[in-house]
mmCIF file of N, CA and C in Angstrom:
data_model
loop_
_atom_site.group_PDB
_atom_site.id
_atom_site.type_symbol
_atom_site.label_atom_id
_atom_site.label_comp_id
_atom_site.label_asym_id
_atom_site.label_seq_id
_atom_site.Cartn_x
_atom_site.Cartn_y
_atom_site.Cartn_z
ATOM 1 N N UNK T 1 1.035 -1.180 -0.005
ATOM 2 C CA UNK T 1 0.105 0.100 0.046
ATOM 3 C C UNK T 1 0.877 1.132 0.174
ATOM 4 N N UNK T 2 0.482 2.369 -0.823
ATOM 5 C CA UNK T 2 1.142 3.634 -0.802
ATOM 6 C C UNK T 2 0.005 4.532 -0.032
ATOM 7 N N UNK T 3 0.881 5.678 0.650
ATOM 8 C CA UNK T 3 -0.020 6.707 1.271
ATOM 9 C C UNK T 3 0.686 7.674 1.153
ATOM 10 N N UNK T 4 0.104 9.052 0.834
ATOM 11 C CA UNK T 4 0.864 10.116 0.444
ATOM 12 C C UNK T 4 0.189 11.078 1.138
ATOM 13 N N UNK T 5 1.257 12.243 1.576
ATOM 14 C CA UNK T 5 0.708 13.409 2.271
ATOM 15 C C UNK T 5 1.666 14.696 2.093
ATOM 16 N N UNK T 6 1.102 15.563 2.087
ATOM 17 C CA UNK T 6 1.800 17.053 2.083
ATOM 18 C C UNK T 6 2.045 17.811 3.344
ATOM 19 N N UNK T 7 2.963 18.025 3.554
ATOM 20 C CA UNK T 7 3.350 18.593 5.056
ATOM 21 C C UNK T 7 3.625 20.029 4.298
ATOM 22 N N UNK T 8 3.187 21.049 5.330
ATOM 23 C CA UNK T 8 3.426 22.571 5.111
ATOM 24 C C UNK T 8 4.222 22.929 6.482
ATOM 25 N N UNK T 9 5.532 22.917 6.180
ATOM 26 C CA UNK T 9 6.341 23.274 7.776
ATOM 27 C C UNK T 9 6.345 24.764 7.780
ATOM 28 N N UNK T 10 6.353 25.227 8.828
ATOM 29 C CA UNK T 10 6.299 26.651 9.253
ATOM 30 C C UNK T 10 7.850 27.406 8.872
ATOM 31 N N UNK T 11 7.532 28.653 8.330
ATOM 32 C CA UNK T 11 8.606 29.552 8.252
ATOM 33 C C UNK T 11 9.830 29.323 9.215
ATOM 34 N N UNK T 12 10.919 29.251 8.560
ATOM 35 C CA UNK T 12 12.302 29.350 9.585
ATOM 36 C C UNK T 12 13.243 30.067 8.930
ATOM 37 N N UNK T 13 13.909 30.494 9.858
ATOM 38 C CA UNK T 13 15.224 31.371 9.672
ATOM 39 C C UNK T 13 16.310 30.605 8.865
ATOM 40 N N UNK T 14 17.292 31.110 8.470
ATOM 41 C CA UNK T 14 18.461 30.245 7.575
ATOM 42 C C UNK T 14 18.940 29.559 8.363
ATOM 43 N N UNK T 15 19.285 28.414 8.323
ATOM 44 C CA UNK T 15 19.977 27.255 9.130
ATOM 45 C C UNK T 15 19.334 25.766 8.798
ATOM 46 N N UNK T 16 19.916 25.079 9.752
ATOM 47 C CA UNK T 16 19.801 23.983 9.732
ATOM 48 C C UNK T 16 18.633 23.437 10.872
ATOM 49 N N UNK T 17 17.565 22.782 10.760
ATOM 50 C CA UNK T 17 16.892 22.611 11.708
ATOM 51 C C UNK T 17 16.206 21.193 11.856
ATOM 52 N N UNK T 18 16.215 20.872 13.026
ATOM 53 C CA UNK T 18 15.774 19.197 13.393
ATOM 54 C C UNK T 18 14.194 19.302 13.212
ATOM 55 N N UNK T 19 13.768 18.672 12.099
ATOM 56 C CA UNK T 19 12.402 18.552 12.272
ATOM 57 C C UNK T 19 11.863 17.227 12.373
ATOM 58 N N UNK T 20 12.649 16.090 12.705
ATOM 59 C CA UNK T 20 12.208 14.844 13.131
ATOM 60 C C UNK T 20 10.548 14.829 13.603
ATOM 61 N N UNK T 21 10.452 15.375 14.514
ATOM 62 C CA UNK T 21 9.278 15.224 15.234
ATOM 63 C C UNK T 21 7.968 15.642 14.505
ATOM 64 N N UNK T 22 8.317 17.001 13.921
ATOM 65 C CA UNK T 22 7.165 17.670 12.995
ATOM 66 C C UNK T 22 6.791 16.815 11.824
ATOM 67 N N UNK T 23 7.857 16.124 11.503
ATOM 68 C CA UNK T 23 7.293 15.086 10.327
ATOM 69 C C UNK T 23 6.520 13.644 10.719
ATOM 70 N N UNK T 24 6.912 13.376 11.857
ATOM 71 C CA UNK T 24 6.229 12.194 12.644
ATOM 72 C C UNK T 24 5.060 12.721 12.804
ATOM 73 N N UNK T 25 4.627 13.684 13.164
ATOM 74 C CA UNK T 25 3.392 14.262 13.754
ATOM 75 C C UNK T 25 2.390 14.281 12.439
ATOM 76 N N UNK T 26 2.994 14.471 11.263
ATOM 77 C CA UNK T 26 2.157 14.498 10.303
ATOM 78 C C UNK T 26 1.658 13.230 9.318
ATOM 79 N N UNK T 27 2.495 12.482 9.541
ATOM 80 C CA UNK T 27 2.619 10.908 8.794
ATOM 81 C C UNK T 27 1.315 10.143 9.285
ATOM 82 N N UNK T 28 0.446 9.487 8.540
ATOM 83 C CA UNK T 28 -0.408 8.786 8.474
ATOM 84 C C UNK T 28 -0.003 7.637 9.504
ATOM 85 N N UNK T 29 -1.011 7.694 10.664
ATOM 86 C CA UNK T 29 -0.772 6.347 11.418
ATOM 87 C C UNK T 29 -1.608 5.412 11.548
ATOM 88 N N UNK T 30 -1.067 4.329 11.950
ATOM 89 C CA UNK T 30 -0.055 3.705 12.709
ATOM 90 C C UNK T 30 0.638 3.597 11.328
ATOM 91 N N UNK T 31 2.196 3.385 11.356
ATOM 92 C CA UNK T 31 3.050 3.396 10.106
ATOM 93 C C UNK T 31 3.155 1.948 10.001
ATOM 94 N N UNK T 32 3.320 1.468 9.032
ATOM 95 C CA UNK T 32 3.408 -0.021 8.567
ATOM 96 C C UNK T 32 4.388 -0.667 9.518
ATOM 97 N N UNK T 33 4.636 -2.072 9.557
ATOM 98 C CA UNK T 33 5.569 -2.514 10.121
ATOM 99 C C UNK T 33 6.711 -2.667 9.817
ATOM 100 N N UNK T 34 6.577 -2.890 8.255
ATOM 101 C CA UNK T 34 7.930 -2.806 7.369
ATOM 102 C C UNK T 34 7.509 -1.932 6.186
ATOM 103 N N UNK T 35 8.286 -0.926 5.890
ATOM 104 C CA UNK T 35 8.126 0.130 4.895
ATOM 105 C C UNK T 35 9.196 0.780 4.457
ATOM 106 N N UNK T 36 9.020 2.181 3.837
ATOM 107 C CA UNK T 36 9.940 2.873 3.384
ATOM 108 C C UNK T 36 8.843 3.980 3.492
ATOM 109 N N UNK T 37 9.785 5.271 4.019
ATOM 110 C CA UNK T 37 9.220 6.649 4.208
ATOM 111 C C UNK T 37 10.124 7.639 3.182
ATOM 112 N N UNK T 38 9.798 8.101 1.980
ATOM 113 C CA UNK T 38 10.126 8.951 1.208
ATOM 114 C C UNK T 38 9.738 10.354 1.443
ATOM 115 N N UNK T 39 10.484 11.653 1.802
ATOM 116 C CA UNK T 39 10.319 12.660 1.801
ATOM 117 C C UNK T 39 11.145 13.487 0.654
ATOM 118 N N UNK T 40 10.189 14.369 0.185
ATOM 119 C CA UNK T 40 10.773 15.379 -0.826
ATOM 120 C C UNK T 40 10.239 16.698 -0.689
ATOM 121 N N UNK T 41 11.128 17.713 -0.579
ATOM 122 C CA UNK T 41 10.922 19.194 -0.229
ATOM 123 C C UNK T 41 10.684 19.687 -1.822
ATOM 124 N N UNK T 42 9.617 20.492 -1.872
ATOM 125 C CA UNK T 42 9.214 20.758 -3.129
ATOM 126 C C UNK T 42 9.773 22.623 -3.562
ATOM 127 N N UNK T 43 10.900 22.798 -3.066
ATOM 128 C CA UNK T 43 11.710 24.117 -3.473
ATOM 129 C C UNK T 43 13.151 23.651 -3.714
ATOM 130 N N UNK T 44 13.663 24.661 -4.440
ATOM 131 C CA UNK T 44 15.108 24.777 -4.945
ATOM 132 C C UNK T 44 16.176 25.516 -4.014
ATOM 133 N N UNK T 45 15.648 26.015 -2.802
ATOM 134 C CA UNK T 45 16.564 26.832 -2.263
ATOM 135 C C UNK T 45 16.672 26.526 -0.384
ATOM 136 N N UNK T 46 16.134 24.941 -0.506
ATOM 137 C CA UNK T 46 16.429 24.562 0.881
ATOM 138 C C UNK T 46 16.675 22.974 0.344
ATOM 139 N N UNK T 47 16.823 22.166 1.637
ATOM 140 C CA UNK T 47 17.328 20.663 1.384
ATOM 141 C C UNK T 47 16.777 19.983 2.223
ATOM 142 N N UNK T 48 16.970 18.663 2.420
ATOM 143 C CA UNK T 48 16.684 17.799 3.444
ATOM 144 C C UNK T 48 18.119 16.966 3.858
ATOM 145 N N UNK T 49 18.051 16.755 4.994
ATOM 146 C CA UNK T 49 19.446 15.903 5.227
ATOM 147 C C UNK T 49 19.170 15.017 6.760
ATOM 148 N N UNK T 50 19.785 14.017 6.407
ATOM 149 C CA UNK T 50 20.063 13.210 7.923
ATOM 150 C C UNK T 50 21.416 13.211 8.248
ATOM 151 N N UNK T 51 21.154 13.737 9.868
ATOM 152 C CA UNK T 51 22.383 14.263 10.532
ATOM 153 C C UNK T 51 22.256 14.213 12.110
ATOM 154 N N UNK T 52 23.303 14.672 12.571
ATOM 155 C CA UNK T 52 23.308 14.818 14.107
ATOM 156 C C UNK T 52 21.981 15.607 14.767
ATOM 157 N N UNK T 53 21.215 14.379 15.695
ATOM 158 C CA UNK T 53 20.081 14.972 16.394
ATOM 159 C C UNK T 53 20.365 15.420 17.689
ATOM 160 N N UNK T 54 21.476 15.301 18.334
ATOM 161 C CA UNK T 54 21.402 15.481 19.854
ATOM 162 C C UNK T 54 22.213 16.883 20.105
ATOM 163 N N UNK T 55 23.225 17.169 19.413
ATOM 164 C CA UNK T 55 24.203 18.322 19.825
ATOM 165 C C UNK T 55 23.502 19.577 18.613
ATOM 166 N N UNK T 56 22.996 20.472 19.090
ATOM 167 C CA UNK T 56 22.784 21.952 18.273
ATOM 168 C C UNK T 56 23.680 22.442 17.513
ATOM 169 N N UNK T 57 25.120 22.451 18.316
ATOM 170 C CA UNK T 57 26.167 22.826 17.595
ATOM 171 C C UNK T 57 26.519 22.272 16.109
ATOM 172 N N UNK T 58 26.110 20.823 15.799
ATOM 173 C CA UNK T 58 26.300 20.267 14.844
ATOM 174 C C UNK T 58 25.526 21.311 13.307
ATOM 175 N N UNK T 59 24.197 21.539 13.940
ATOM 176 C CA UNK T 59 23.416 22.174 13.181
ATOM 177 C C UNK T 59 23.928 23.658 12.510
ATOM 178 N N UNK T 60 24.714 24.468 13.625
ATOM 179 C CA UNK T 60 25.010 25.711 13.404
ATOM 180 C C UNK T 60 26.169 25.396 12.707
ATOM 181 N N UNK T 61 27.211 24.259 12.672
ATOM 182 C CA UNK T 61 28.345 24.222 12.236
ATOM 183 C C UNK T 61 28.221 23.809 10.839
ATOM 184 N N UNK T 62 26.951 23.175 10.454
ATOM 185 C CA UNK T 62 26.881 22.707 9.105
ATOM 186 C C UNK T 62 26.365 23.936 8.340
ATOM 187 N N UNK T 63 25.446 24.821 8.790
ATOM 188 C CA UNK T 63 25.114 26.126 8.112
ATOM 189 C C UNK T 63 26.409 26.956 7.959
ATOM 190 N N UNK T 64 27.322 27.046 8.911
ATOM 191 C CA UNK T 64 28.595 28.050 8.687
ATOM 192 C C UNK T 64 29.446 27.048 7.585
ATOM 193 N N UNK T 65 29.602 26.079 7.711
ATOM 194 C CA UNK T 65 30.538 25.265 6.376
ATOM 195 C C UNK T 65 29.604 25.560 4.896
ATOM 196 N N UNK T 66 28.242 25.225 5.040
ATOM 197 C CA UNK T 66 28.161 25.615 3.885
ATOM 198 C C UNK T 66 27.866 26.835 3.322
ATOM 199 N N UNK T 67 27.860 28.126 4.652
ATOM 200 C CA UNK T 67 27.777 29.231 3.832
ATOM 201 C C UNK T 67 29.269 29.600 3.362
ATOM 202 N N UNK T 68 30.468 29.040 4.000
ATOM 203 C CA UNK T 68 31.971 29.111 3.675
ATOM 204 C C UNK T 68 32.171 28.488 2.397
ATOM 205 N N UNK T 69 31.355 27.463 2.022
ATOM 206 C CA UNK T 69 31.771 26.791 0.727
ATOM 207 C C UNK T 69 31.269 27.234 -0.368
ATOM 208 N N UNK T 70 30.058 27.815 -0.290
ATOM 209 C CA UNK T 70 28.899 28.627 -1.090
ATOM 210 C C UNK T 70 28.601 30.206 -0.477
ATOM 211 N N UNK T 71 29.461 30.954 -0.897
ATOM 212 C CA UNK T 71 29.467 32.327 -0.174
ATOM 213 C C UNK T 71 28.254 33.227 -1.213
ATOM 214 N N UNK T 72 27.936 34.398 -0.772
ATOM 215 C CA UNK T 72 27.209 35.154 -1.053
ATOM 216 C C UNK T 72 27.858 36.263 -1.992
ATOM 217 N N UNK T 73 27.430 36.787 -2.692
ATOM 218 C CA UNK T 73 27.925 37.796 -3.483
ATOM 219 C C UNK T 73 29.203 37.390 -4.492
ATOM 220 N N UNK T 74 29.458 36.426 -4.589
ATOM 221 C CA UNK T 74 30.446 35.622 -5.494
ATOM 222 C C UNK T 74 30.377 36.850 -7.038
ATOM 223 N N UNK T 75 31.501 37.343 -7.566
ATOM 224 C CA UNK T 75 31.628 37.852 -8.590
ATOM 225 C C UNK T 75 30.742 37.206 -10.066
ATOM 226 N N UNK T 76 31.185 35.964 -10.010
ATOM 227 C CA UNK T 76 30.937 35.037 -10.992
ATOM 228 C C UNK T 76 29.586 34.642 -11.323
ATOM 229 N N UNK T 77 28.550 34.967 -9.982
ATOM 230 C CA UNK T 77 27.121 34.749 -10.264
ATOM 231 C C UNK T 77 26.441 35.458 -11.216
ATOM 232 N N UNK T 78 25.367 35.130 -11.892
ATOM 233 C CA UNK T 78 24.680 36.017 -13.015
ATOM 234 C C UNK T 78 23.232 35.644 -12.538
ATOM 235 N N UNK T 79 22.807 34.954 -11.719
ATOM 236 C CA UNK T 79 21.411 34.661 -11.440
ATOM 237 C C UNK T 79 21.254 35.467 -9.971
ATOM 238 N N UNK T 80 21.422 36.964 -9.934
ATOM 239 C CA UNK T 80 21.266 37.560 -8.758
ATOM 240 C C UNK T 80 19.678 38.456 -8.635
ATOM 241 N N UNK T 81 18.921 38.602 -9.292
ATOM 242 C CA UNK T 81 17.973 39.397 -9.123
ATOM 243 C C UNK T 81 17.106 39.160 -7.924
ATOM 244 N N UNK T 82 17.240 37.743 -7.392
ATOM 245 C CA UNK T 82 16.214 37.515 -6.351
ATOM 246 C C UNK T 82 16.967 37.844 -4.735
ATOM 247 N N UNK T 83 18.385 38.293 -4.844
ATOM 248 C CA UNK T 83 18.794 38.615 -3.173
ATOM 249 C C UNK T 83 20.106 37.914 -3.606
ATOM 250 N N UNK T 84 20.879 38.284 -2.724
ATOM 251 C CA UNK T 84 22.383 37.947 -2.290
ATOM 252 C C UNK T 84 22.469 36.552 -1.832
ATOM 253 N N UNK T 85 21.054 36.071 -1.359
ATOM 254 C CA UNK T 85 20.969 34.651 -0.785
ATOM 255 C C UNK T 85 20.572 33.581 -1.911
ATOM 256 N N UNK T 86 20.097 34.118 -2.874
ATOM 257 C CA UNK T 86 19.185 33.050 -3.942
ATOM 258 C C UNK T 86 20.197 32.270 -4.905
ATOM 259 N N UNK T 87 20.978 32.591 -5.429
ATOM 260 C CA UNK T 87 21.950 31.875 -5.958
ATOM 261 C C UNK T 87 22.711 30.826 -5.290
ATOM 262 N N UNK T 88 23.110 31.509 -4.177
ATOM 263 C CA UNK T 88 23.878 30.330 -3.121
ATOM 264 C C UNK T 88 23.109 29.244 -2.582
ATOM 265 N N UNK T 89 21.802 29.525 -2.291
ATOM 266 C CA UNK T 89 20.553 28.649 -1.727
ATOM 267 C C UNK T 89 20.455 27.298 -2.957
ATOM 268 N N UNK T 90 20.297 28.154 -4.184
ATOM 269 C CA UNK T 90 20.073 26.753 -5.456
ATOM 270 C C UNK T 90 21.420 25.726 -5.300
ATOM 271 N N UNK T 91 22.711 26.333 -5.239
ATOM 272 C CA UNK T 91 23.831 25.664 -5.291
ATOM 273 C C UNK T 91 23.767 24.623 -3.761
ATOM 274 N N UNK T 92 23.482 25.341 -2.685
ATOM 275 C CA UNK T 92 23.382 24.393 -1.601
ATOM 276 C C UNK T 92 22.332 23.325 -1.614
ATOM 277 N N UNK T 93 21.176 23.494 -2.240
ATOM 278 C CA UNK T 93 20.140 22.807 -2.194
ATOM 279 C C UNK T 93 20.757 21.621 -3.385
ATOM 280 N N UNK T 94 21.597 22.034 -4.629
ATOM 281 C CA UNK T 94 21.917 20.891 -5.002
ATOM 282 C C UNK T 94 23.314 19.926 -4.525
ATOM 283 N N UNK T 95 23.661 20.435 -3.937
ATOM 284 C CA UNK T 95 24.869 19.724 -2.969
ATOM 285 C C UNK T 95 24.278 18.720 -1.851
ATOM 286 N N UNK T 96 23.235 19.350 -1.318
ATOM 287 C CA UNK T 96 22.515 18.540 -0.140
ATOM 288 C C UNK T 96 21.675 17.501 -0.522
ATOM 289 N N UNK T 97 20.520 17.979 -1.434
ATOM 290 C CA UNK T 97 19.730 17.089 -2.016
ATOM 291 C C UNK T 97 18.372 17.493 -1.495
ATOM 292 N N UNK T 98 17.401 17.447 -2.287
ATOM 293 C CA UNK T 98 15.727 17.261 -1.937
ATOM 294 C C UNK T 98 15.097 16.457 -1.670
ATOM 295 N N UNK T 99 15.488 15.133 -1.267
ATOM 296 C CA UNK T 99 14.953 13.985 -0.937
ATOM 297 C C UNK T 99 15.736 13.121 0.115
ATOM 298 N N UNK T 100 14.979 12.340 0.817
ATOM 299 C CA UNK T 100 15.477 11.438 1.752
ATOM 300 C C UNK T 100 14.460 10.186 1.758
ATOM 301 N N UNK T 101 15.273 8.888 1.761
ATOM 302 C CA UNK T 101 14.523 7.569 1.999
ATOM 303 C C UNK T 101 14.745 7.012 3.513
ATOM 304 N N UNK T 102 13.852 6.718 3.970
ATOM 305 C CA UNK T 102 14.318 6.078 5.541
ATOM 306 C C UNK T 102 13.545 5.165 5.618
ATOM 307 N N UNK T 103 14.187 3.783 6.083
ATOM 308 C CA UNK T 103 13.481 2.486 6.079
ATOM 309 C C UNK T 103 12.411 2.817 7.143
ATOM 310 N N UNK T 104 11.230 1.986 7.445
ATOM 311 C CA UNK T 104 10.597 1.726 8.416
ATOM 312 C C UNK T 104 10.450 0.148 8.879
ATOM 313 N N UNK T 105 10.717 0.189 10.288
ATOM 314 C CA UNK T 105 10.916 -1.121 10.638
ATOM 315 C C UNK T 105 10.150 -1.425 11.931
ATOM 316 N N UNK T 106 9.463 -2.513 12.293
ATOM 317 C CA UNK T 106 8.657 -2.577 13.537
ATOM 318 C C UNK T 106 7.799 -1.181 13.449
ATOM 319 N N UNK T 107 7.236 -0.364 12.559
ATOM 320 C CA UNK T 107 6.310 0.629 12.979
ATOM 321 C C UNK T 107 7.043 1.573 13.257
ATOM 322 N N UNK T 108 8.406 1.966 13.142
ATOM 323 C CA UNK T 108 8.894 3.141 13.340
ATOM 324 C C UNK T 108 9.829 3.593 12.509
ATOM 325 N N UNK T 109 10.106 4.856 12.268
ATOM 326 C CA UNK T 109 11.563 5.033 11.697
ATOM 327 C C UNK T 109 12.540 4.382 11.973
ATOM 328 N N UNK T 110 13.322 3.441 11.210
ATOM 329 C CA UNK T 110 14.424 2.957 11.491
ATOM 330 C C UNK T 110 15.851 4.028 11.359
ATOM 331 N N UNK T 111 15.944 5.070 12.198
ATOM 332 C CA UNK T 111 17.075 5.817 12.233
ATOM 333 C C UNK T 111 18.117 5.714 13.091
ATOM 334 N N UNK T 112 19.304 5.900 13.033
ATOM 335 C CA UNK T 112 20.567 5.660 13.689
ATOM 336 C C UNK T 112 20.036 6.292 15.136
ATOM 337 N N UNK T 113 20.944 6.086 16.153
ATOM 338 C CA UNK T 113 20.688 6.500 17.350
ATOM 339 C C UNK T 113 20.854 7.952 17.428
ATOM 340 N N UNK T 114 21.666 8.580 16.787
ATOM 341 C CA UNK T 114 21.987 10.128 16.869
ATOM 342 C C UNK T 114 21.538 10.716 15.522
ATOM 343 N N UNK T 115 20.665 9.909 14.616
ATOM 344 C CA UNK T 115 20.199 10.628 13.710
ATOM 345 C C UNK T 115 18.794 11.331 13.591
ATOM 346 N N UNK T 116 18.889 12.495 12.734
ATOM 347 C CA UNK T 116 17.425 13.134 12.694
ATOM 348 C C UNK T 116 17.130 13.757 11.596
ATOM 349 N N UNK T 117 16.006 14.100 11.386
ATOM 350 C CA UNK T 117 15.861 14.772 9.703
ATOM 351 C C UNK T 117 15.938 16.191 10.032
ATOM 352 N N UNK T 118 16.825 16.750 9.125
ATOM 353 C CA UNK T 118 17.044 18.294 8.949
ATOM 354 C C UNK T 118 16.311 18.810 8.118
ATOM 355 N N UNK T 119 15.701 19.910 8.221
ATOM 356 C CA UNK T 119 15.379 20.930 7.216
ATOM 357 C C UNK T 119 16.541 21.994 6.910
ATOM 358 N N UNK T 120 17.364 21.753 6.073
ATOM 359 C CA UNK T 120 18.339 22.897 5.742
ATOM 360 C C UNK T 120 17.735 24.396 5.119
ATOM 361 N N UNK T 121 17.564 25.240 5.597
ATOM 362 C CA UNK T 121 17.009 26.516 5.195
ATOM 363 C C UNK T 121 17.812 27.651 4.469
ATOM 364 N N UNK T 122 18.134 27.850 3.094
ATOM 365 C CA UNK T 122 19.529 28.743 2.703
ATOM 366 C C UNK T 122 19.048 29.731 2.710
ATOM 367 N N UNK T 123 17.428 30.149 2.279
ATOM 368 C CA UNK T 123 17.347 31.740 2.397
ATOM 369 C C UNK T 123 17.066 32.643 3.586
ATOM 370 N N UNK T 124 17.177 33.634 3.544
ATOM 371 C CA UNK T 124 17.246 34.251 5.092
ATOM 372 C C UNK T 124 15.581 34.532 5.383
ATOM 373 N N UNK T 125 14.982 34.583 4.112
ATOM 374 C CA UNK T 125 13.547 34.708 4.174
ATOM 375 C C UNK T 125 12.760 33.620 3.287
ATOM 376 N N UNK T 126 12.920 32.221 3.358
ATOM 377 C CA UNK T 126 12.442 31.218 2.581
ATOM 378 C C UNK T 126 10.845 30.980 2.771
ATOM 379 N N UNK T 127 10.370 31.369 3.627
ATOM 380 C CA UNK T 127 9.009 30.884 3.736
ATOM 381 C C UNK T 127 8.464 29.772 4.211
ATOM 382 N N UNK T 128 7.247 29.156 4.167
ATOM 383 C CA UNK T 128 6.995 28.053 4.448
ATOM 384 C C UNK T 128 7.440 27.035 3.408
ATOM 385 N N UNK T 129 7.731 25.802 3.997
ATOM 386 C CA UNK T 129 8.306 25.221 2.858
ATOM 387 C C UNK T 129 6.955 23.678 2.934
ATOM 388 N N UNK T 130 7.013 23.111 1.561
ATOM 389 C CA UNK T 130 6.205 21.872 1.404
ATOM 390 C C UNK T 130 6.974 20.542 1.479
ATOM 391 N N UNK T 131 6.754 19.528 2.010
ATOM 392 C CA UNK T 131 7.465 18.149 1.840
ATOM 393 C C UNK T 131 6.273 17.238 1.455
ATOM 394 N N UNK T 132 6.693 16.530 0.542
ATOM 395 C CA UNK T 132 5.638 15.321 0.023
ATOM 396 C C UNK T 132 6.235 13.952 0.943
ATOM 397 N N UNK T 133 5.286 13.703 1.796
ATOM 398 C CA UNK T 133 5.895 12.581 2.367
ATOM 399 C C UNK T 133 5.133 10.990 1.829
ATOM 400 N N UNK T 134 5.708 10.174 1.426
ATOM 401 C CA UNK T 134 4.930 8.766 0.923
ATOM 402 C C UNK T 134 5.481 7.985 1.507
ATOM 403 N N UNK T 135 4.690 6.861 2.279
ATOM 404 C CA UNK T 135 4.819 5.899 2.731
ATOM 405 C C UNK T 135 4.519 4.776 1.964
ATOM 406 N N UNK T 136 5.371 3.886 1.853
ATOM 407 C CA UNK T 136 5.223 2.579 0.965
ATOM 408 C C UNK T 136 5.276 1.563 1.990
ATOM 409 N N UNK T 137 4.509 0.384 2.019
ATOM 410 C CA UNK T 137 4.478 -0.794 3.154
ATOM 411 C C UNK T 137 4.450 -2.029 1.927
#
């Protein structure tokens, strides 16, 4: 069976945000005993990642590293009409990715002990974000 829902996440400031519990709250319940959750973000200036869920310093450091790797106002950007943070946001999205696939085991997301779902917001004012969540059993 396949179930699909669209989640509308609240607007967040630029940075990496742990959204595991928010995603779980919007999934059809109960989750299947065995299956797969696929998450897809419908935007080109944010991304999804699995990463450290305990220490918030990791989220801050990830944001700083991505800003260092893909700086704003680089002289070679030609797509500049939507603000200094727009073109770097597209590049960061391409590097991090727009989707995740997570196994479901015993009716729960089979994440590692220290893994959580991140929304990586790359715009200063990105607005609310839509995720398509597909559960396959």
